[in-house]
XYZ file of N, CA and C in Angstrom:
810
model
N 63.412 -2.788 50.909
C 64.178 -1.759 50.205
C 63.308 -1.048 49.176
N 62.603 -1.942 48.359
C 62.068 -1.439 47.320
C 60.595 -0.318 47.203
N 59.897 -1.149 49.038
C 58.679 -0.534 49.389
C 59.548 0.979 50.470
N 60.477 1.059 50.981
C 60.892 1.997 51.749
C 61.212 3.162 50.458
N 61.819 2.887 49.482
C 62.102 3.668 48.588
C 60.813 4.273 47.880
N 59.630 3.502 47.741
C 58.431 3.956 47.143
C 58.034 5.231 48.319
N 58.328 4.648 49.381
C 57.321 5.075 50.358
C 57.829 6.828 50.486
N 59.489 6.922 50.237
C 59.947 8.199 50.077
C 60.127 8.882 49.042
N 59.468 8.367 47.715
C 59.323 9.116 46.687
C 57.772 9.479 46.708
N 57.143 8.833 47.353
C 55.373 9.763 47.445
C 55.585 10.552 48.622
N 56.859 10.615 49.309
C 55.834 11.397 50.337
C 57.564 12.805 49.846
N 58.039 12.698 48.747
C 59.081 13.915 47.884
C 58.095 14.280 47.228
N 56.891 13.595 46.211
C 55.977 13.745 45.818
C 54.770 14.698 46.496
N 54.231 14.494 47.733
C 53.247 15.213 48.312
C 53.675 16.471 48.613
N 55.771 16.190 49.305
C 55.758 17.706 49.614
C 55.994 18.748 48.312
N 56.799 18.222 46.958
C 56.656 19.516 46.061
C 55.188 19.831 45.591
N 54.164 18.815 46.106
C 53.252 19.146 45.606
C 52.517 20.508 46.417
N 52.742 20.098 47.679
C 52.172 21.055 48.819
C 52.940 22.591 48.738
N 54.542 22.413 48.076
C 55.014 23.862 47.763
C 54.427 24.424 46.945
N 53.748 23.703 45.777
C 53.505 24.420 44.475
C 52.203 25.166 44.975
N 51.310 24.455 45.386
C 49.911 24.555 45.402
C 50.188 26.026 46.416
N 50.668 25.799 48.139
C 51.118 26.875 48.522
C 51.339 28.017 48.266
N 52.353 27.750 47.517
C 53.431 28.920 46.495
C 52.259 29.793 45.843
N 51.644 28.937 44.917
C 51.046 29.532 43.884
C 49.717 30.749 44.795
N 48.712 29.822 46.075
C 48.307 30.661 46.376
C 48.607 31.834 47.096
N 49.743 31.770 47.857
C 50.899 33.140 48.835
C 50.775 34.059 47.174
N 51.264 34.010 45.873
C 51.611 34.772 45.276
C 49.964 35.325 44.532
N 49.113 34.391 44.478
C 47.367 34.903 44.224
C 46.911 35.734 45.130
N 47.219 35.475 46.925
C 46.856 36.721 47.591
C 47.745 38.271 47.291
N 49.050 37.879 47.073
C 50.191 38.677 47.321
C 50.007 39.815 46.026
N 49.757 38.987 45.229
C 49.155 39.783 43.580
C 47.937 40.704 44.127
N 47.109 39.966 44.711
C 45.542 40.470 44.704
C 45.466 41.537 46.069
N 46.530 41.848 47.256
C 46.298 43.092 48.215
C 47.190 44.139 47.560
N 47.969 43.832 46.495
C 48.511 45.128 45.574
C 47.625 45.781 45.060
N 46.143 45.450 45.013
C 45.268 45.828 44.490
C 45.233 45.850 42.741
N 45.776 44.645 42.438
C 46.498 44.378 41.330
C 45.375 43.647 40.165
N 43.785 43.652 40.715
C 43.037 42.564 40.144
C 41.729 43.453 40.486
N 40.751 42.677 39.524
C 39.562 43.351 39.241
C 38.176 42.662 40.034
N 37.462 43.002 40.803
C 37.015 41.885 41.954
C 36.044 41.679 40.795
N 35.434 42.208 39.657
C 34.368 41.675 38.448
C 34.696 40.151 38.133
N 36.214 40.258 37.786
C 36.658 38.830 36.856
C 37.458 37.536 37.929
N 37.170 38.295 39.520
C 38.518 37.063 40.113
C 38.113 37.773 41.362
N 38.429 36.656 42.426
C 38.850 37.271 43.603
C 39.867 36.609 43.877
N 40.180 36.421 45.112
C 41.956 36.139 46.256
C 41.537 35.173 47.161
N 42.774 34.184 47.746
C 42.185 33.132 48.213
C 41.576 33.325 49.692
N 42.547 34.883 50.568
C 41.246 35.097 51.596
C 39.612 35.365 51.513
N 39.364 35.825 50.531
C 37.875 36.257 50.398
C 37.045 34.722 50.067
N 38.061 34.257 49.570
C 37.089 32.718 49.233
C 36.957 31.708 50.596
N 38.016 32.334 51.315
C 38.118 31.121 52.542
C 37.199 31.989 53.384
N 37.092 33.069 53.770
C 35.493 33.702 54.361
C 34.520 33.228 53.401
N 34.182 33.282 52.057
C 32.809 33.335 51.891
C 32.698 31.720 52.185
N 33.785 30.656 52.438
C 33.190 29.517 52.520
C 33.041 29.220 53.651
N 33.053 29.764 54.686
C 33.221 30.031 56.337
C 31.452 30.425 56.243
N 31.005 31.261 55.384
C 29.885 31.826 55.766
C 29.095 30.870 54.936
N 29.205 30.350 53.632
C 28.617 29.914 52.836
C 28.390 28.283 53.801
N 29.254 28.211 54.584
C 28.703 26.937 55.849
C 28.420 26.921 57.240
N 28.569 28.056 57.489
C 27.662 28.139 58.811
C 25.678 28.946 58.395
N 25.995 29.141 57.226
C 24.451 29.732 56.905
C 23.699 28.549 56.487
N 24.320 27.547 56.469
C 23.612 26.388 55.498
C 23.225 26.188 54.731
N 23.733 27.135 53.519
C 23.497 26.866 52.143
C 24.213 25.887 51.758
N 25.713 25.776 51.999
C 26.479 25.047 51.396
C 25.820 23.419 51.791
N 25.054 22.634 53.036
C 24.714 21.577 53.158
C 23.483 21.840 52.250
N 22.887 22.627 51.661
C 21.275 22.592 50.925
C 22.093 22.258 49.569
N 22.903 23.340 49.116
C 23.342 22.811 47.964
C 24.137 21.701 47.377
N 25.001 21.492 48.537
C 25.730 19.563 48.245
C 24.919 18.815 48.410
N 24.112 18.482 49.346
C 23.022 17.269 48.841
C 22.549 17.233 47.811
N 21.701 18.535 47.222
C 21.543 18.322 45.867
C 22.164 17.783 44.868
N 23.529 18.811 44.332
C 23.979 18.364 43.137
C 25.142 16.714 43.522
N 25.483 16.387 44.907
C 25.741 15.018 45.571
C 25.506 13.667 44.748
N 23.740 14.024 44.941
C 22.467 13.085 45.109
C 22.580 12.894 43.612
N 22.199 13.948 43.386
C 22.370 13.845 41.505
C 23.674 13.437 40.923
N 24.752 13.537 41.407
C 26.090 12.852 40.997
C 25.740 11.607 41.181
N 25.850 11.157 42.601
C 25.918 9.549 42.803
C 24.799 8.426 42.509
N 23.583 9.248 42.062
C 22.265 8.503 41.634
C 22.819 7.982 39.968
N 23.752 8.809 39.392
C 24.206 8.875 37.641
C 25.240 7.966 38.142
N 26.448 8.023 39.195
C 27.110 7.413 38.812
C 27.117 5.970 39.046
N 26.259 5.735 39.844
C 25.782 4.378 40.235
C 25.358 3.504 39.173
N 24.065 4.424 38.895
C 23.155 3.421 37.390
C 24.081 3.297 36.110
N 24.512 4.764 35.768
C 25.911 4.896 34.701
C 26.902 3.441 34.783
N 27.279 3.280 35.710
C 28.605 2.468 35.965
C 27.833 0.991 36.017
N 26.797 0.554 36.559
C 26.426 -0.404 37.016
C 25.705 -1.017 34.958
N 25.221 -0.047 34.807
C 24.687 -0.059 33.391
C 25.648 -0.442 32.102
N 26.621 0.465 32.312
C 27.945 0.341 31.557
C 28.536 -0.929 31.603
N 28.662 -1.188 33.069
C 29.681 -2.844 32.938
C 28.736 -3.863 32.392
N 27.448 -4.001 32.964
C 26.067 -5.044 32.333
C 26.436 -4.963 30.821
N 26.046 -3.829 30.106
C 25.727 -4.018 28.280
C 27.643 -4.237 27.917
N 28.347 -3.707 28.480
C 29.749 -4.135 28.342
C 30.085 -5.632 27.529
N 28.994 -5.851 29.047
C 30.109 -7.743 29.530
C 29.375 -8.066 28.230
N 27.744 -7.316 28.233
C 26.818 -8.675 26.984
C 26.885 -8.248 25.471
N 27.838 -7.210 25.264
C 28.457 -6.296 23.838
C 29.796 -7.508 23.585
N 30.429 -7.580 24.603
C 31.552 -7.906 24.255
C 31.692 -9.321 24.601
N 30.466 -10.015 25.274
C 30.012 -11.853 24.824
C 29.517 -12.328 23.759
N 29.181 -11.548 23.280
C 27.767 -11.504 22.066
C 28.531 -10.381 21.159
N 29.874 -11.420 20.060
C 30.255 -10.014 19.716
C 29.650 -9.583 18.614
N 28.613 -10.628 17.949
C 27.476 -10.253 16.807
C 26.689 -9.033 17.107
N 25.986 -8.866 18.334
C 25.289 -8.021 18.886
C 26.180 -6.813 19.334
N 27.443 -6.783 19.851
C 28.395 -5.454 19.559
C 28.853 -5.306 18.566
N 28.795 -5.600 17.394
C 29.416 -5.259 16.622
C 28.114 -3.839 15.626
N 26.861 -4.291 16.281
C 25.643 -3.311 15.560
C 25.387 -2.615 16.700
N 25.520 -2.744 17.943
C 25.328 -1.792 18.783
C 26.494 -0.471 18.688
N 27.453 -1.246 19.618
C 28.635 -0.249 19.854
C 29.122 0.644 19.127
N 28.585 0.776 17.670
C 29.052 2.088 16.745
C 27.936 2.945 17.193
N 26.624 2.876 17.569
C 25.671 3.114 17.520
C 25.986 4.290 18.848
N 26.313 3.351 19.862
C 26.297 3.976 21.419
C 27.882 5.160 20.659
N 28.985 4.730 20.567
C 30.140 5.421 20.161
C 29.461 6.738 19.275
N 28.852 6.632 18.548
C 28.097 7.856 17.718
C 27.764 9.303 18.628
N 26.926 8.628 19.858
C 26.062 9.320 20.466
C 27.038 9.762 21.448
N 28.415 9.311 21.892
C 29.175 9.908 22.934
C 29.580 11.045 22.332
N 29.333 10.878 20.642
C 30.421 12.121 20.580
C 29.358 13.290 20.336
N 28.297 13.104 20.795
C 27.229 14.752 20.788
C 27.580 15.446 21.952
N 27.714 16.599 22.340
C 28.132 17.042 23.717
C 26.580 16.969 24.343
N 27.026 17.001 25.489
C 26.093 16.182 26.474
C 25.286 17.932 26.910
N 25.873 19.257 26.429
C 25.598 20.690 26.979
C 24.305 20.878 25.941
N 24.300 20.089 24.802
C 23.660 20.450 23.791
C 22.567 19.519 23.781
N 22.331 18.626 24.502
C 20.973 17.471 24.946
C 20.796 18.142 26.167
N 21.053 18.380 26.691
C 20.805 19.220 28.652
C 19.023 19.963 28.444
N 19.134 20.545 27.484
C 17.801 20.960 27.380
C 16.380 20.432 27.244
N 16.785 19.091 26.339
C 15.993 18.314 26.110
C 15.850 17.231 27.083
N 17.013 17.138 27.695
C 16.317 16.239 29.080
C 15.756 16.903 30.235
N 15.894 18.343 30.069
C 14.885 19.443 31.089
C 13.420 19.249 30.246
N 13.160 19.057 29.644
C 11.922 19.069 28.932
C 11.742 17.700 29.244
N 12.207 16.485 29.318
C 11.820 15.115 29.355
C 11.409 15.073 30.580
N 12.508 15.362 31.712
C 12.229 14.928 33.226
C 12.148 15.812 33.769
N 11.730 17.651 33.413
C 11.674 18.274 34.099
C 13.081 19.343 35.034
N 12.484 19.961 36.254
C 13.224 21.032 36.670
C 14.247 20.110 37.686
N 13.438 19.062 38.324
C 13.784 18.468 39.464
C 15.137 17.108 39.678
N 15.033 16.350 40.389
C 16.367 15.353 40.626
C 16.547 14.614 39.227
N 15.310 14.233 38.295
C 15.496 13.269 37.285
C 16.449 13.756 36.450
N 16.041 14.682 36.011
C 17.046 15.180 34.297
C 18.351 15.563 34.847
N 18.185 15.733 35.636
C 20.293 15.653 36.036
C 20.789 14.658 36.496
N 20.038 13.538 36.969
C 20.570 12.043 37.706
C 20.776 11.173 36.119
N 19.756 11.682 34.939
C 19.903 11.003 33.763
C 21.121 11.692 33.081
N 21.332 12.674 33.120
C 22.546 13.312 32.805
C 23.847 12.829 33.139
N 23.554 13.020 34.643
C 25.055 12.360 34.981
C 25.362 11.068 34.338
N 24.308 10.273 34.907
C 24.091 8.932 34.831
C 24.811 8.712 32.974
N 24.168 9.359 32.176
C 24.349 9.530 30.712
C 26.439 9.099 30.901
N 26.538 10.446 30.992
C 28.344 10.681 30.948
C 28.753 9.613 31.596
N 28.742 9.494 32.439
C 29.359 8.125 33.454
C 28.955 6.489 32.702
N 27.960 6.441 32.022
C 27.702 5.195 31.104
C 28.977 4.980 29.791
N 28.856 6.297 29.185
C 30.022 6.514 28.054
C 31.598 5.919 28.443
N 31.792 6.775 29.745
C 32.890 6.230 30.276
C 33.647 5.053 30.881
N 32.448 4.350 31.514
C 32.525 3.115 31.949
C 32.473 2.037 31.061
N 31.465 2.537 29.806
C 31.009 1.222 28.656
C 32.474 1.185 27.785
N 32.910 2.058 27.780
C 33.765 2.191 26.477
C 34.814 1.776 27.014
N 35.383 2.073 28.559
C 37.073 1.323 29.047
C 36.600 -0.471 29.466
N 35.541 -0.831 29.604
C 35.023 -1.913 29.682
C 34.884 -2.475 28.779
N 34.270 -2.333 27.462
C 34.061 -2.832 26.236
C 35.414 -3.250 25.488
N 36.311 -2.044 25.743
C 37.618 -2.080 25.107
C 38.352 -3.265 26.041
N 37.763 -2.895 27.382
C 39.424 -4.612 28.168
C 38.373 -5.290 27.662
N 37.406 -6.233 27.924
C 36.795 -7.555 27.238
C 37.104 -7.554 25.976
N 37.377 -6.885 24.863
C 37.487 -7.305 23.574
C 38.932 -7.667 23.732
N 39.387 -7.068 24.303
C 41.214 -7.091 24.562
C 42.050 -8.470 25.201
N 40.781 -9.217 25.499
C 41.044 -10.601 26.329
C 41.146 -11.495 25.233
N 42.401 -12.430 25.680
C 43.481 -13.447 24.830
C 42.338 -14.383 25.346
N 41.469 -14.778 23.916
C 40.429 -15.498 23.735
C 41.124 -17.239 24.034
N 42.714 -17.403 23.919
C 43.041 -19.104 24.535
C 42.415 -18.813 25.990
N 42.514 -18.014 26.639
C 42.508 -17.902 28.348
C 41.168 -18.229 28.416
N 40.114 -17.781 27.664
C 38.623 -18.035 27.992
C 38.328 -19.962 27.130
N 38.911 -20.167 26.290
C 39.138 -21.103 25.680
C 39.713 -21.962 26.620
N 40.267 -21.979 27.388
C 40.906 -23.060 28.479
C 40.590 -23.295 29.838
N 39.608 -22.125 29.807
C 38.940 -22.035 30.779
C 37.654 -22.977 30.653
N 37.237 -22.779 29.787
C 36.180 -23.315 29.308
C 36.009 -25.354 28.927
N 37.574 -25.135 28.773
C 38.335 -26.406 28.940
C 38.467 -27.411 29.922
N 38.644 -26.437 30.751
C 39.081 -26.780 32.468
C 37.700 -27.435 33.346
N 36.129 -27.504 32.228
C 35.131 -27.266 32.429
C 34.498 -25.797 33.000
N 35.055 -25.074 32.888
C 34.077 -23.646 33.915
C 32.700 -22.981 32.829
N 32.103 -23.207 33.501
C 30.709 -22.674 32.135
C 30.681 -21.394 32.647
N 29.580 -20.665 31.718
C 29.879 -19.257 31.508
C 29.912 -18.489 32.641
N 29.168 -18.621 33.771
C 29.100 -17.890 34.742
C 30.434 -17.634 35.816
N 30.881 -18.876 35.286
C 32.386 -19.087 36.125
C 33.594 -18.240 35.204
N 33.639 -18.348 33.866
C 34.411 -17.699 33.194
C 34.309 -16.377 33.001
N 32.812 -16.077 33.483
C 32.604 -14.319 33.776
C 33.846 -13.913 35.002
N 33.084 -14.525 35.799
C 33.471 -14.667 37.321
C 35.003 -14.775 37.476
N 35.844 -15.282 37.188
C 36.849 -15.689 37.471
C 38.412 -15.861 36.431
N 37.385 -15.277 34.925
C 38.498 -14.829 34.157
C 38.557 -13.456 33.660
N 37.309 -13.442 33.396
C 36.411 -11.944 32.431
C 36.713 -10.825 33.423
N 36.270 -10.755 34.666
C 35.770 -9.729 35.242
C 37.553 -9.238 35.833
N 38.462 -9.835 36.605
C 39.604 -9.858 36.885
C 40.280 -9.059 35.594
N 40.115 -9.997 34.436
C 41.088 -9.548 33.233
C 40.606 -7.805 33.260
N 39.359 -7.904 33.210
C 39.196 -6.485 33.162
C 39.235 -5.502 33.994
N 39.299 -5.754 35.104
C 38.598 -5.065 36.435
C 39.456 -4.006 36.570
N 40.685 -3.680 35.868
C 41.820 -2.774 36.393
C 41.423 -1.282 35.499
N 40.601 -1.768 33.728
C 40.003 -0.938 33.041
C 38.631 -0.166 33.540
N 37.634 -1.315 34.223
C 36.777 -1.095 34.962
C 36.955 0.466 35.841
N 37.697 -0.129 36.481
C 37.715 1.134 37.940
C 38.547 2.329 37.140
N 39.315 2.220 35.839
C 39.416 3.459 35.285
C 38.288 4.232 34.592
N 37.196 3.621 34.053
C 36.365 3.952 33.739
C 35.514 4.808 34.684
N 35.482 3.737 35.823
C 34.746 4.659 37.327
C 35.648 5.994 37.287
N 37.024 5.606 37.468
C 37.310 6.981 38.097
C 36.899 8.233 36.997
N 37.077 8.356 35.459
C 36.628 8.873 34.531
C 35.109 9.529 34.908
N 34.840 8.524 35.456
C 33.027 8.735 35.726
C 32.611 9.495 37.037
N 33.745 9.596 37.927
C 33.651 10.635 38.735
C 33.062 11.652 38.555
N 34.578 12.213 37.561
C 34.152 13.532 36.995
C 32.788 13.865 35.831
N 32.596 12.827 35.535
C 31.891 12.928 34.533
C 30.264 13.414 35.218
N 30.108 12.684 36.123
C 28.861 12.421 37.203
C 28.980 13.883 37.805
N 29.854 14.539 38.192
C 29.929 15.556 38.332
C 29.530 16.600 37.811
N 30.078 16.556 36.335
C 29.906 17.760 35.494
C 28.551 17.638 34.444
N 28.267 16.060 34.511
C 26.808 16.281 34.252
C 25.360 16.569 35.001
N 26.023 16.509 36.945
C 25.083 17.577 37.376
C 24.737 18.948 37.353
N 26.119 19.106 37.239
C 26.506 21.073 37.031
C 25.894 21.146 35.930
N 26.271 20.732 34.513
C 25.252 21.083 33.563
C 23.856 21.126 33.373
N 23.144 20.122 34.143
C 21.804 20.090 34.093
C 21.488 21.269 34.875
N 22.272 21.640 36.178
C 21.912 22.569 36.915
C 22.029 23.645 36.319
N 23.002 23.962 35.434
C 23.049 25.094 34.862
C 21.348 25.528 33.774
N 21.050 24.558 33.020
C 20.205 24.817 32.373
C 18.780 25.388 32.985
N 18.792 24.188 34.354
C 17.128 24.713 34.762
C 17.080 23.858 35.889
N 17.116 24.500 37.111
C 16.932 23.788 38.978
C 16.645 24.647 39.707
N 16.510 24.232 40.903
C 16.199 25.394 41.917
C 17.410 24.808 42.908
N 18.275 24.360 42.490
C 18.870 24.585 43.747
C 20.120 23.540 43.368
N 21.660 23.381 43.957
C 22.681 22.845 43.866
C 23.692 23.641 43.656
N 25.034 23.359 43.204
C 26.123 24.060 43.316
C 25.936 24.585 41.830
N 25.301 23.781 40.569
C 25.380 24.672 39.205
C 24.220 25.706 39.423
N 23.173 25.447 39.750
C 22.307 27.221 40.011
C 22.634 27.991 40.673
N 23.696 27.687 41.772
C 24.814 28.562 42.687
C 25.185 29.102 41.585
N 26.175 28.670 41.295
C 27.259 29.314 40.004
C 26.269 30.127 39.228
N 25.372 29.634 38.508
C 24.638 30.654 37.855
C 24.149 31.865 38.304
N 23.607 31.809 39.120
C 23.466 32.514 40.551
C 23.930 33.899 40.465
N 25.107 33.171 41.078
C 25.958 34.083 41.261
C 26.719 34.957 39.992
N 26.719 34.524 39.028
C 27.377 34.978 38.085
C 26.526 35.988 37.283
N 25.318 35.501 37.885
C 24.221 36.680 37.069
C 24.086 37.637 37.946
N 24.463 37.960 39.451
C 25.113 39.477 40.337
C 26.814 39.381 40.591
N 27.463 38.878 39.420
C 28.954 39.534 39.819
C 29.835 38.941 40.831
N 29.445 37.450 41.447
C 29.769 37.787 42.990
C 30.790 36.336 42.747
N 31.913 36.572 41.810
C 32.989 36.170 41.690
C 32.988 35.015 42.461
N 33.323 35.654 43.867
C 34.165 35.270 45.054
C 32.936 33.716 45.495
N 31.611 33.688 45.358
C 30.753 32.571 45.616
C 31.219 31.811 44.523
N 31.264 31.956 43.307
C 31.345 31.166 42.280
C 32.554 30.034 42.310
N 33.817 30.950 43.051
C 34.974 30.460 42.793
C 34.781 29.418 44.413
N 34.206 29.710 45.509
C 33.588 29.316 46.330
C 33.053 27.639 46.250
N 32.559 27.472 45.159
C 31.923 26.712 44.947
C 32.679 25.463 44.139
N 33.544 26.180 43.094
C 34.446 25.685 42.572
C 35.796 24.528 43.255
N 36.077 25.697 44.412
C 36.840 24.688 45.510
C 36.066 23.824 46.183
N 34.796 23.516 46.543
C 34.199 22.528 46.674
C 34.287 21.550 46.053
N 33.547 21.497 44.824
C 33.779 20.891 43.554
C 35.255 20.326 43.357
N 36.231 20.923 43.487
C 37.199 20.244 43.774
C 37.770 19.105 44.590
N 37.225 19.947 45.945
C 37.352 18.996 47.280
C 36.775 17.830 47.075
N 35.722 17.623 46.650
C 34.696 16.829 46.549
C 35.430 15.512 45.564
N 35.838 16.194 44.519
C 36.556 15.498 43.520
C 37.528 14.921 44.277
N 38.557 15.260 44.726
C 39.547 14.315 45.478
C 39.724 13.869 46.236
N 38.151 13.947 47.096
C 38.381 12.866 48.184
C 37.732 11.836 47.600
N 36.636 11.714 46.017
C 36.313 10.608 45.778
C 37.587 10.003 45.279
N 38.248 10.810 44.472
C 39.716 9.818 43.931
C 40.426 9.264 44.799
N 40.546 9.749 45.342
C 41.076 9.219 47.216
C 40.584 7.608 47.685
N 39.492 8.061 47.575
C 38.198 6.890 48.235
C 38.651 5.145 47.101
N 38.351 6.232 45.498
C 38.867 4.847 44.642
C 40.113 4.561 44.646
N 41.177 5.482 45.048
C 42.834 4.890 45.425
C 42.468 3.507 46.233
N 42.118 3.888 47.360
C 42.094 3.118 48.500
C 40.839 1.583 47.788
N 40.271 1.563 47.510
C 39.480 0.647 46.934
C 39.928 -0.189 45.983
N 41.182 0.307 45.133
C 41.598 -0.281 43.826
C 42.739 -0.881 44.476
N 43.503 -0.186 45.768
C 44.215 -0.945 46.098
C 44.373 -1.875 46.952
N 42.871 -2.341 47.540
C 42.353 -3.575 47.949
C 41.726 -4.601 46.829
N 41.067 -3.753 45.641
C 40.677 -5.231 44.954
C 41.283 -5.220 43.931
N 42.918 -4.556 43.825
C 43.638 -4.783 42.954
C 45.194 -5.284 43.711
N 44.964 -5.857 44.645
C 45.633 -5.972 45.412
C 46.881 -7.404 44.591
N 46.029 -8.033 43.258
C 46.790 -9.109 43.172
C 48.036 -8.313 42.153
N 47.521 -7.486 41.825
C 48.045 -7.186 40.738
C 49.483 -6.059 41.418
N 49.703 -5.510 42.514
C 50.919 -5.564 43.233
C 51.473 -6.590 44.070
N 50.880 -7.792 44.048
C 51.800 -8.991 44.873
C 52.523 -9.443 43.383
N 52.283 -9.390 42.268
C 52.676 -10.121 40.569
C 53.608 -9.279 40.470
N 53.700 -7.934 40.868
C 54.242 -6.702 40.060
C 55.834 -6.981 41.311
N 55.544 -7.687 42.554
C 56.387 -7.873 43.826
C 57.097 -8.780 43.609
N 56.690 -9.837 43.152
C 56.993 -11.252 42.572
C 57.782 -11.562 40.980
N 57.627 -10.277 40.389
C 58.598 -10.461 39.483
C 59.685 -9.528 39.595
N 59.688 -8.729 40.526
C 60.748 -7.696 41.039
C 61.949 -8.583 41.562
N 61.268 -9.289 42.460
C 61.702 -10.300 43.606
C 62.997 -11.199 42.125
N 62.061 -11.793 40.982
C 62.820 -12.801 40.066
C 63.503 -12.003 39.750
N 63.490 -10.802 39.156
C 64.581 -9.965 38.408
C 66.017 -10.147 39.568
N 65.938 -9.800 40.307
C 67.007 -9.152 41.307
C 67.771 -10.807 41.530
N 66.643 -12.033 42.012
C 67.607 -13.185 42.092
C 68.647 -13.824 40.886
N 67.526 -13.044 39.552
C 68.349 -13.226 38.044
C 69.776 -12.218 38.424
């Protein structure tokens, strides 16, 4: 009953979603053949669905997603993988977070548009200074929803664990990482975008090539319609990774809807 009822409120869910999105673009073309819009500041969603027709059979669009891709997932890898490591040993060692973590917290709050330059000068035009970029944003995001669930852990649970005999590697393993793991993968998903928009920025500053020197590109001859082009990529791109971590969180978070099933189950026999 309870999963049949879920199952028809996401899919009441997908369809007002599919009207809106619809809706909204029928009335963006419908606005834009009134001749109602300025092709300088905007184009219409037919001109974007040709230039991305052309923008992929010419093969720019595969030259430029590998690029700024490569540079996303090289940041979000080390970012995330980096983040949970100094996390777990910030928030074991809470002597040693307690002089770090203001330190790292300081530096999240510089915008990352206003260092972009200086890591073009560190690593150059090429893959580095935007893989450190991304990599940068995606660390912030991951360290900080990570740092915050480990401090957040009911220190009897590690205390009884510890009880139970489990030495540290086991209480990582089997209390630490679980307790947290649900903050974890919010952090990832955070870091998506983040990995994202710290390739576009690096690209913006100084590359030869990806979807942010596209955009620049283009914006330095007028040509709207590529920019916005690129943008729906960037999008696409974005939600099939959220997609990807749906499906992932709801395999290794899988305990945490059999608990959420299991006390549904007690309520109703109460």
């Amino acid at each position: 009953m309870e999963s049949s009822r879920k199952i028809t409120n996401n899919n009441l869910a997908l369809l007002i979603r599919t009207v809106i999105v619809v809706g909204g673009l029928l009335a963006w073309e419908v606005y834009a053949q009134k001749g109602s819009y300025n092709p300088i500041f905007t184009s219409h969603p037919m001109a974007i669905l040709k230039d991305l027709v052309n923008f992929l059979t010419s093969g720019e669009l595969a030259y430029h997603a590998s690029i700024t891709l490569t540079e996303a997932f090289l940041g979000l890898f080390f970012g995330s993988i980096i983040g949970i490591v100094l996390a777990i040993i910030f928030g074991y060692f809470s002597f040693l977070g307690d002089i770090i973590t203001p330190i790292i917290s300081a530096i999240s709050c510089i915008p990352q548009l206003a260092l972009a330059p200086i890591y073009v000068l560190w690593f150059g035009l090429g893959l580095s200074s935007k893989a450190f970029l991304a990599g940068l944003s995606v660390f912030f995001n991951v360290f900080s929803s990570t740092y915050g669930a480990i401090k957040g852990i009911d220190k009897q649970i590690i205390e009884s664990a510890n009880l139970l005999g489990a030495n540290n590697i086991q209480t990582l393993r089997t209390v630490i990482l679980p307790a947290c793991m649900p903050w974890v993968l919010s952090g990832f998903r955070g870091g998506i975008g983040a990995a994202l928009v710290g390739a576009i920025i690096g690209e913006y500053i100084g590359a030869k090539g990806g979807f942010g020197w596209m955009i620049t590109y283009s914006t330095s001859y007028f040509n709207t319609t590529r920019v916005m082009s690129c943008i729906v990529i960037l999008l696409i791109v974005g939600m099939s990774l959220n997609k990807i971590l749906d499906i992932l969180e709801s395999k290794i978070l899988i305990w945490r809807s059999e608990t959420t099933l299991s006390l549904n189950n007690s309520r109703n026999k109460n």
